[in-house]
């Protein structure tokens, strides 16, 4: 196995580790019926986020390293488009998702009732809208990586 093939293997495992949990993070919290369930669901979601962060970092590092080993990749439209989309998706975290998740976290922390307040659904709806957009970006990246259309 060449170093490039090893990086490719790391890249594929990183995609599974980093992107896989990201696709279920919304689903986990949408099934909660009480505030206790919701808080527990967000705890699970937070733990899954660690996998997303590690996998995403390895994904970027392995992908760029493969490009450095084979510079012609930077001339391939699917590679450059995937890289640009990945960077856009990465900026979603601090720029779009974090500001929308802070009020949700505050609501969870400050709630003493077991009933999920209506305000949560409004806040979560806004957060999940952008998370779904990010998931669509990741799906486009996967399609580009597999099909290499241009």
PDB file of C-alpha atoms in Angstrom:
ATOM      1  CA  UNK A   1       0.000   0.000   0.000  1.00  0.00           C
ATOM      2  CA  UNK A   2       1.397   3.371  -1.002  1.00  0.00           C
ATOM      3  CA  UNK A   3       1.301   6.386   1.288  1.00  0.00           C
ATOM      4  CA  UNK A   4      -1.314   7.932  -1.003  1.00  0.00           C
ATOM      5  CA  UNK A   5      -3.522   4.831  -0.712  1.00  0.00           C
ATOM      6  CA  UNK A   6      -3.089   4.928   3.062  1.00  0.00           C
ATOM      7  CA  UNK A   7      -4.215   8.559   3.041  1.00  0.00           C
ATOM      8  CA  UNK A   8      -7.177   7.602   0.877  1.00  0.00           C
ATOM      9  CA  UNK A   9      -8.150   4.942   3.421  1.00  0.00           C
ATOM     10  CA  UNK A  10      -7.848   7.492   6.243  1.00  0.00           C
ATOM     11  CA  UNK A  11      -9.902   9.903   4.131  1.00  0.00           C
ATOM     12  CA  UNK A  12     -12.740   7.400   3.644  1.00  0.00           C
ATOM     13  CA  UNK A  13     -12.776   6.401   7.332  1.00  0.00           C
ATOM     14  CA  UNK A  14     -12.711  10.084   8.291  1.00  0.00           C
ATOM     15  CA  UNK A  15     -15.710  10.741   6.058  1.00  0.00           C
ATOM     16  CA  UNK A  16     -17.627   7.974   7.786  1.00  0.00           C
ATOM     17  CA  UNK A  17     -16.529   9.094  11.245  1.00  0.00           C
ATOM     18  CA  UNK A  18     -16.994  12.797  10.597  1.00  0.00           C
ATOM     19  CA  UNK A  19     -20.015  12.981   8.342  1.00  0.00           C
ATOM     20  CA  UNK A  20     -22.010   9.941   9.429  1.00  0.00           C
ATOM     21  CA  UNK A  21     -22.945  11.186  12.907  1.00  0.00           C
ATOM     22  CA  UNK A  22     -23.641  14.637  11.499  1.00  0.00           C
ATOM     23  CA  UNK A  23     -26.536  13.282   9.468  1.00  0.00           C
ATOM     24  CA  UNK A  24     -28.367  11.949  12.559  1.00  0.00           C
ATOM     25  CA  UNK A  25     -27.786  14.813  14.974  1.00  0.00           C
ATOM     26  CA  UNK A  26     -31.092  16.494  14.164  1.00  0.00           C
ATOM     27  CA  UNK A  27     -33.036  13.241  14.335  1.00  0.00           C
ATOM     28  CA  UNK A  28     -31.731  12.470  17.826  1.00  0.00           C
ATOM     29  CA  UNK A  29     -33.185  15.608  19.382  1.00  0.00           C
ATOM     30  CA  UNK A  30     -36.435  15.724  17.401  1.00  0.00           C
ATOM     31  CA  UNK A  31     -37.745  12.564  19.075  1.00  0.00           C
ATOM     32  CA  UNK A  32     -37.584  13.976  22.617  1.00  0.00           C
ATOM     33  CA  UNK A  33     -40.987  14.434  24.280  1.00  0.00           C
ATOM     34  CA  UNK A  34     -39.965  15.905  27.648  1.00  0.00           C
ATOM     35  CA  UNK A  35     -37.330  18.397  28.754  1.00  0.00           C
ATOM     36  CA  UNK A  36     -35.387  15.592  30.473  1.00  0.00           C
ATOM     37  CA  UNK A  37     -35.334  13.599  27.223  1.00  0.00           C
ATOM     38  CA  UNK A  38     -34.365  16.710  25.283  1.00  0.00           C
ATOM     39  CA  UNK A  39     -31.466  17.498  27.629  1.00  0.00           C
ATOM     40  CA  UNK A  40     -30.260  13.913  27.351  1.00  0.00           C
ATOM     41  CA  UNK A  41     -30.601  14.027  23.563  1.00  0.00           C
ATOM     42  CA  UNK A  42     -28.480  17.178  23.451  1.00  0.00           C
ATOM     43  CA  UNK A  43     -25.889  15.468  25.647  1.00  0.00           C
ATOM     44  CA  UNK A  44     -25.715  12.619  23.118  1.00  0.00           C
ATOM     45  CA  UNK A  45     -25.631  15.135  20.281  1.00  0.00           C
ATOM     46  CA  UNK A  46     -22.718  16.935  21.927  1.00  0.00           C
ATOM     47  CA  UNK A  47     -20.809  13.657  22.292  1.00  0.00           C
ATOM     48  CA  UNK A  48     -21.416  12.846  18.630  1.00  0.00           C
ATOM     49  CA  UNK A  49     -20.169  16.298  17.714  1.00  0.00           C
ATOM     50  CA  UNK A  50     -16.709  15.294  18.966  1.00  0.00           C
ATOM     51  CA  UNK A  51     -16.634  12.527  16.333  1.00  0.00           C
ATOM     52  CA  UNK A  52     -17.730  15.047  13.711  1.00  0.00           C
ATOM     53  CA  UNK A  53     -14.945  17.438  14.686  1.00  0.00           C
ATOM     54  CA  UNK A  54     -12.190  14.788  14.709  1.00  0.00           C
ATOM     55  CA  UNK A  55     -13.433  13.151  11.512  1.00  0.00           C
ATOM     56  CA  UNK A  56     -13.861  16.494   9.767  1.00  0.00           C
ATOM     57  CA  UNK A  57     -10.364  17.607  10.707  1.00  0.00           C
ATOM     58  CA  UNK A  58      -8.841  14.325   9.489  1.00  0.00           C
ATOM     59  CA  UNK A  59     -10.951  14.602   6.345  1.00  0.00           C
ATOM     60  CA  UNK A  60      -9.600  18.034   5.504  1.00  0.00           C
ATOM     61  CA  UNK A  61      -6.002  17.167   6.375  1.00  0.00           C
ATOM     62  CA  UNK A  62      -5.985  13.901   4.437  1.00  0.00           C
ATOM     63  CA  UNK A  63      -7.722  15.481   1.424  1.00  0.00           C
ATOM     64  CA  UNK A  64      -5.344  18.420   1.205  1.00  0.00           C
ATOM     65  CA  UNK A  65      -2.342  16.128   1.752  1.00  0.00           C
ATOM     66  CA  UNK A  66      -3.503  13.920  -1.125  1.00  0.00           C
ATOM     67  CA  UNK A  67      -3.706  17.065  -3.231  1.00  0.00           C
ATOM     68  CA  UNK A  68      -0.177  18.018  -2.201  1.00  0.00           C
ATOM     69  CA  UNK A  69       1.068  14.556  -3.201  1.00  0.00           C
ATOM     70  CA  UNK A  70      -0.807  14.678  -6.498  1.00  0.00           C
ATOM     71  CA  UNK A  71      -0.978  18.378  -7.425  1.00  0.00           C
ATOM     72  CA  UNK A  72      -2.979  17.676 -10.584  1.00  0.00           C
ATOM     73  CA  UNK A  73      -5.985  17.245  -8.252  1.00  0.00           C
ATOM     74  CA  UNK A  74      -6.042  21.029  -7.842  1.00  0.00           C
ATOM     75  CA  UNK A  75      -6.848  21.203 -11.570  1.00  0.00           C
ATOM     76  CA  UNK A  76      -9.810  18.838 -11.229  1.00  0.00           C
ATOM     77  CA  UNK A  77     -13.138  20.636 -10.892  1.00  0.00           C
ATOM     78  CA  UNK A  78     -14.665  18.027  -8.575  1.00  0.00           C
ATOM     79  CA  UNK A  79     -11.709  18.294  -6.172  1.00  0.00           C
ATOM     80  CA  UNK A  80     -11.608  22.088  -6.050  1.00  0.00           C
ATOM     81  CA  UNK A  81     -15.409  22.329  -5.787  1.00  0.00           C
ATOM     82  CA  UNK A  82     -15.412  19.766  -2.969  1.00  0.00           C
ATOM     83  CA  UNK A  83     -12.692  21.652  -1.137  1.00  0.00           C
ATOM     84  CA  UNK A  84     -14.516  24.978  -1.490  1.00  0.00           C
ATOM     85  CA  UNK A  85     -17.807  23.413  -0.348  1.00  0.00           C
ATOM     86  CA  UNK A  86     -16.052  21.811   2.616  1.00  0.00           C
ATOM     87  CA  UNK A  87     -14.565  25.143   3.674  1.00  0.00           C
ATOM     88  CA  UNK A  88     -18.002  26.759   3.333  1.00  0.00           C
ATOM     89  CA  UNK A  89     -19.469  23.985   5.493  1.00  0.00           C
ATOM     90  CA  UNK A  90     -16.715  24.496   8.068  1.00  0.00           C
ATOM     91  CA  UNK A  91     -17.556  28.186   8.334  1.00  0.00           C
ATOM     92  CA  UNK A  92     -21.163  27.264   9.106  1.00  0.00           C
ATOM     93  CA  UNK A  93     -20.100  26.194  12.616  1.00  0.00           C
ATOM     94  CA  UNK A  94     -18.772  29.446  14.045  1.00  0.00           C
ATOM     95  CA  UNK A  95     -20.613  31.846  11.733  1.00  0.00           C
ATOM     96  CA  UNK A  96     -24.125  30.379  11.453  1.00  0.00           C
ATOM     97  CA  UNK A  97     -24.668  27.397  13.749  1.00  0.00           C
ATOM     98  CA  UNK A  98     -22.989  28.588  16.949  1.00  0.00           C
ATOM     99  CA  UNK A  99     -24.987  31.832  17.234  1.00  0.00           C
ATOM    100  CA  UNK A 100     -28.210  29.847  16.695  1.00  0.00           C
ATOM    101  CA  UNK A 101     -27.304  27.073  19.113  1.00  0.00           C
ATOM    102  CA  UNK A 102     -26.400  29.366  22.028  1.00  0.00           C
ATOM    103  CA  UNK A 103     -30.025  30.369  22.739  1.00  0.00           C
ATOM    104  CA  UNK A 104     -31.054  26.694  22.567  1.00  0.00           C
ATOM    105  CA  UNK A 105     -28.337  25.754  25.064  1.00  0.00           C
ATOM    106  CA  UNK A 106     -29.352  28.619  27.354  1.00  0.00           C
ATOM    107  CA  UNK A 107     -32.985  27.566  27.196  1.00  0.00           C
ATOM    108  CA  UNK A 108     -32.053  23.981  28.091  1.00  0.00           C
ATOM    109  CA  UNK A 109     -29.829  25.118  30.938  1.00  0.00           C
ATOM    110  CA  UNK A 110     -32.368  27.515  32.436  1.00  0.00           C
ATOM    111  CA  UNK A 111     -35.477  25.377  32.075  1.00  0.00           C
ATOM    112  CA  UNK A 112     -36.805  23.788  35.249  1.00  0.00           C
ATOM    113  CA  UNK A 113     -40.108  22.542  33.860  1.00  0.00           C
ATOM    114  CA  UNK A 114     -40.335  19.116  32.224  1.00  0.00           C
ATOM    115  CA  UNK A 115     -42.473  20.470  29.399  1.00  0.00           C
ATOM    116  CA  UNK A 116     -40.534  21.594  26.356  1.00  0.00           C
ATOM    117  CA  UNK A 117     -41.331  25.291  25.869  1.00  0.00           C
ATOM    118  CA  UNK A 118     -42.708  26.496  22.548  1.00  0.00           C
ATOM    119  CA  UNK A 119     -39.746  28.873  22.261  1.00  0.00           C
ATOM    120  CA  UNK A 120     -37.475  25.849  21.908  1.00  0.00           C
ATOM    121  CA  UNK A 121     -39.240  24.712  18.744  1.00  0.00           C
ATOM    122  CA  UNK A 122     -38.815  28.141  17.162  1.00  0.00           C
ATOM    123  CA  UNK A 123     -35.121  28.306  18.069  1.00  0.00           C
ATOM    124  CA  UNK A 124     -34.436  24.703  17.096  1.00  0.00           C
ATOM    125  CA  UNK A 125     -36.274  25.136  13.799  1.00  0.00           C
ATOM    126  CA  UNK A 126     -33.932  27.966  12.826  1.00  0.00           C
ATOM    127  CA  UNK A 127     -30.880  25.964  13.887  1.00  0.00           C
ATOM    128  CA  UNK A 128     -32.001  22.792  12.123  1.00  0.00           C
ATOM    129  CA  UNK A 129     -32.754  24.698   8.911  1.00  0.00           C
ATOM    130  CA  UNK A 130     -29.081  25.632   8.603  1.00  0.00           C
ATOM    131  CA  UNK A 131     -27.921  22.201   9.745  1.00  0.00           C
ATOM    132  CA  UNK A 132     -29.957  20.675   6.924  1.00  0.00           C
ATOM    133  CA  UNK A 133     -28.304  23.043   4.455  1.00  0.00           C
ATOM    134  CA  UNK A 134     -24.925  21.945   5.797  1.00  0.00           C
ATOM    135  CA  UNK A 135     -25.947  18.295   5.424  1.00  0.00           C
ATOM    136  CA  UNK A 136     -26.922  18.973   1.807  1.00  0.00           C
ATOM    137  CA  UNK A 137     -23.494  20.499   1.215  1.00  0.00           C
ATOM    138  CA  UNK A 138     -21.884  17.367   2.660  1.00  0.00           C
ATOM    139  CA  UNK A 139     -24.053  15.175   0.440  1.00  0.00           C
ATOM    140  CA  UNK A 140     -22.958  17.196  -2.600  1.00  0.00           C
ATOM    141  CA  UNK A 141     -19.327  16.708  -1.552  1.00  0.00           C
ATOM    142  CA  UNK A 142     -19.841  12.950  -1.249  1.00  0.00           C
ATOM    143  CA  UNK A 143     -21.419  12.836  -4.710  1.00  0.00           C
ATOM    144  CA  UNK A 144     -18.504  14.832  -6.153  1.00  0.00           C
ATOM    145  CA  UNK A 145     -15.942  12.574  -4.458  1.00  0.00           C
ATOM    146  CA  UNK A 146     -17.601   9.387  -5.716  1.00  0.00           C
ATOM    147  CA  UNK A 147     -18.627  10.402  -9.230  1.00  0.00           C
ATOM    148  CA  UNK A 148     -15.827  12.890 -10.047  1.00  0.00           C
ATOM    149  CA  UNK A 149     -18.076  14.410 -12.740  1.00  0.00           C
ATOM    150  CA  UNK A 150     -15.718  17.136 -13.959  1.00  0.00           C
TER     151      UNK A 150
END
